[in-house]
Amino acid sequence: MNTKRIVLLSLFIALSAVLSNIKIVYSIAFDSLPAFLAAIILSPIAGGIVGALGHLLTAFTSGFPFTIPVHLFIALQMLVIVWIFGVLFKKINKYIAIIVAIILNGPVATILSGLLIAYLNHSFTFKTVSSFFMLMVVPLTLASAVNIVLAFILQKVMKRANFKI
């Protein structure tokens, strides 16, 4: 990585920190927008790093509502989801990347997090997992869609403005 890329990565992390304070519901915020944008502009792994750190910043400013271990797991999920998005965006198709990322960051991440929460709380029942899923899936999926689509729009605007790295 050259100096310009390191500065841009730092900028995306800082932007994620600022946007982590704009909560949609619970600990769901706009922190992942810079991550998805970084995955497009810098690299999938850079975007993943921003996504993981952004989630931890949002969880921190929310008081880690699902416990620190759960939020560390969600940060790992964000790293992987944003990385997959970046790879699909660059190598397969940008619209497929958007759809896959929304599904992964919405329903898939919700069910995986619900399973972990139920396990850690020693209440591993269908009712516990399904209750968490029903509570979180709609706001998380909608927030994911907004973050990802806004990142896509921003990269198009930046491309038209001849933003180069």
Short mmCIF file of C-alpha atoms in Angstrom, two decimals:
data_model
loop_
_atom_site.label_atom_id
_atom_site.label_comp_id
_atom_site.label_asym_id
_atom_site.label_seq_id
_atom_site.Cartn_x
_atom_site.Cartn_y
_atom_site.Cartn_z
CA MET A 1 0.00 0.00 0.00
CA ASN A 2 1.26 3.44 -0.84
CA THR A 3 0.83 6.55 1.31
CA LYS A 4 -2.25 7.74 -0.59
CA ARG A 5 -4.05 4.42 0.00
CA ILE A 6 -3.17 4.43 3.71
CA VAL A 7 -4.51 7.97 4.06
CA LEU A 8 -7.70 7.00 2.21
CA LEU A 9 -8.13 3.90 4.39
CA SER A 10 -7.74 6.11 7.47
CA LEU A 11 -10.27 8.54 6.02
CA PHE A 12 -12.81 5.76 5.44
CA ILE A 13 -12.30 4.51 9.02
CA ALA A 14 -12.81 8.06 10.36
CA LEU A 15 -15.92 8.49 8.23
CA SER A 16 -17.22 5.18 9.54
CA ALA A 17 -16.63 6.44 13.09
CA VAL A 18 -18.64 9.59 12.40
CA LEU A 19 -21.47 7.69 10.69
CA SER A 20 -21.55 5.15 13.54
CA ASN A 21 -23.20 7.89 15.59
CA ILE A 22 -26.16 8.10 13.20
CA LYS A 23 -28.24 5.21 14.51
CA ILE A 24 -31.18 3.80 12.61
CA VAL A 25 -32.35 1.44 15.36
CA TYR A 26 -30.54 -0.33 18.23
CA SER A 27 -26.90 -0.53 17.20
CA ILE A 28 -27.69 -0.39 13.46
CA ALA A 29 -26.13 2.70 11.88
CA PHE A 30 -24.60 4.09 8.71
CA ASP A 31 -21.10 2.88 9.63
CA SER A 32 -20.93 0.35 6.80
CA LEU A 33 -21.41 2.85 3.97
CA PRO A 34 -17.70 3.83 4.00
CA ALA A 35 -16.77 0.14 4.19
CA PHE A 36 -18.68 -0.77 1.04
CA LEU A 37 -17.31 2.32 -0.70
CA ALA A 38 -13.76 1.43 0.36
CA ALA A 39 -14.26 -2.10 -0.99
CA ILE A 40 -15.07 -0.60 -4.39
CA ILE A 41 -12.48 2.18 -4.44
CA LEU A 42 -9.52 0.70 -2.53
CA SER A 43 -9.83 -3.08 -2.29
CA PRO A 44 -12.13 -5.74 -0.86
CA ILE A 45 -9.86 -6.33 2.15
CA ALA A 46 -9.57 -2.60 2.89
CA GLY A 47 -13.36 -2.39 2.81
CA GLY A 48 -13.59 -5.39 5.12
CA ILE A 49 -11.26 -3.75 7.62
CA VAL A 50 -13.34 -0.57 7.56
CA GLY A 51 -16.50 -2.67 7.99
CA ALA A 52 -15.17 -4.53 11.02
CA LEU A 53 -13.85 -1.40 12.71
CA GLY A 54 -16.99 0.53 11.82
CA HIS A 55 -19.20 -2.05 13.46
CA LEU A 56 -17.07 -2.05 16.61
CA LEU A 57 -17.31 1.75 16.76
CA THR A 58 -21.10 1.60 16.41
CA ALA A 59 -21.33 -1.10 19.06
CA PHE A 60 -19.09 0.94 21.35
CA THR A 61 -21.20 4.09 20.98
CA SER A 62 -24.30 1.95 21.65
CA GLY A 63 -22.84 0.34 24.78
CA PHE A 64 -22.30 -3.13 23.22
CA PRO A 65 -26.00 -4.08 23.54
CA PHE A 66 -25.42 -7.70 22.49
CA THR A 67 -22.21 -8.19 24.55
CA ILE A 68 -18.62 -7.78 23.42
CA PRO A 69 -18.20 -11.38 22.14
CA VAL A 70 -21.30 -11.06 19.95
CA HIS A 71 -20.15 -7.72 18.56
CA LEU A 72 -16.69 -9.15 17.82
CA PHE A 73 -18.44 -11.92 15.88
CA ILE A 74 -20.55 -9.34 14.01
CA ALA A 75 -17.37 -7.36 13.23
CA LEU A 76 -15.88 -10.53 11.74
CA GLN A 77 -19.07 -11.03 9.74
CA MET A 78 -18.77 -7.46 8.44
CA LEU A 79 -15.18 -8.05 7.38
CA VAL A 80 -16.20 -11.13 5.40
CA ILE A 81 -19.42 -9.65 3.94
CA VAL A 82 -17.73 -6.46 2.74
CA TRP A 83 -14.81 -8.47 1.35
CA ILE A 84 -17.22 -10.74 -0.58
CA PHE A 85 -19.05 -7.66 -1.85
CA GLY A 86 -15.80 -6.11 -3.06
CA VAL A 87 -14.67 -9.28 -4.82
CA LEU A 88 -18.04 -9.77 -6.53
CA PHE A 89 -18.21 -6.09 -7.47
CA LYS A 90 -14.77 -6.12 -9.09
CA LYS A 91 -14.74 -9.60 -10.64
CA ILE A 92 -18.31 -10.70 -11.33
CA ASN A 93 -21.04 -8.04 -11.50
CA LYS A 94 -21.81 -4.94 -9.44
CA TYR A 95 -25.56 -5.65 -9.25
CA ILE A 96 -25.01 -9.24 -8.14
CA ALA A 97 -22.58 -7.90 -5.53
CA ILE A 98 -25.24 -5.50 -4.21
CA ILE A 99 -27.92 -8.20 -3.97
CA VAL A 100 -25.59 -10.76 -2.35
CA ALA A 101 -24.28 -8.20 0.16
CA ILE A 102 -27.80 -7.14 1.18
CA ILE A 103 -28.80 -10.78 1.71
CA LEU A 104 -25.61 -11.60 3.62
CA ASN A 105 -25.66 -8.45 5.75
CA GLY A 106 -29.42 -8.70 6.38
CA PRO A 107 -31.05 -12.12 6.87
CA VAL A 108 -27.89 -14.26 6.95
CA ALA A 109 -26.01 -12.08 9.47
CA THR A 110 -29.17 -11.78 11.57
CA ILE A 111 -29.70 -15.53 11.84
CA LEU A 112 -26.03 -16.21 12.59
CA SER A 113 -25.93 -13.53 15.27
CA GLY A 114 -29.21 -14.80 16.74
CA LEU A 115 -27.79 -18.33 16.96
CA LEU A 116 -24.70 -17.05 18.77
CA ILE A 117 -26.72 -14.91 21.17
CA ALA A 118 -29.02 -17.83 22.01
CA TYR A 119 -26.03 -20.12 22.52
CA LEU A 120 -24.19 -17.67 24.78
CA ASN A 121 -27.35 -17.05 26.82
CA HIS A 122 -27.94 -20.80 27.24
CA SER A 123 -31.37 -20.37 25.67
CA PHE A 124 -30.75 -22.16 22.42
CA THR A 125 -34.34 -22.66 21.34
CA PHE A 126 -36.16 -22.03 18.10
CA LYS A 127 -38.29 -19.42 19.87
CA THR A 128 -35.28 -17.43 21.09
CA VAL A 129 -33.55 -17.43 17.71
CA SER A 130 -36.74 -16.70 15.76
CA SER A 131 -37.67 -13.85 18.13
CA PHE A 132 -34.29 -12.19 17.60
CA PHE A 133 -34.54 -12.76 13.86
CA MET A 134 -38.03 -11.26 13.64
CA LEU A 135 -36.96 -8.23 15.68
CA MET A 136 -33.77 -7.46 13.75
CA VAL A 137 -34.11 -8.73 10.17
CA VAL A 138 -36.19 -5.91 8.71
CA PRO A 139 -34.25 -2.95 10.15
CA LEU A 140 -30.89 -4.62 9.45
CA THR A 141 -31.81 -5.55 5.88
CA LEU A 142 -33.17 -2.08 5.14
CA ALA A 143 -30.12 -0.40 6.69
CA SER A 144 -27.85 -2.73 4.69
CA ALA A 145 -29.65 -1.86 1.47
CA VAL A 146 -29.39 1.88 2.18
CA ASN A 147 -25.68 1.68 3.09
CA ILE A 148 -24.80 -0.44 0.05
CA VAL A 149 -26.87 1.51 -2.47
CA LEU A 150 -25.54 4.84 -1.17
CA ALA A 151 -21.97 3.51 -1.49
CA PHE A 152 -22.74 2.44 -5.06
CA ILE A 153 -24.18 5.87 -5.90
CA LEU A 154 -21.22 7.67 -4.31
CA GLN A 155 -18.70 5.64 -6.31
CA LYS A 156 -20.59 6.50 -9.50
CA VAL A 157 -20.50 10.21 -8.59
CA MET A 158 -16.80 9.96 -7.78
CA LYS A 159 -16.16 8.17 -11.07
CA ARG A 160 -17.96 10.91 -13.02
CA ALA A 161 -15.89 13.51 -11.18
CA ASN A 162 -12.76 11.65 -12.35
CA PHE A 163 -11.71 10.74 -8.81
CA LYS A 164 -8.58 8.62 -9.21
CA ILE A 165 -6.53 6.63 -6.74
#
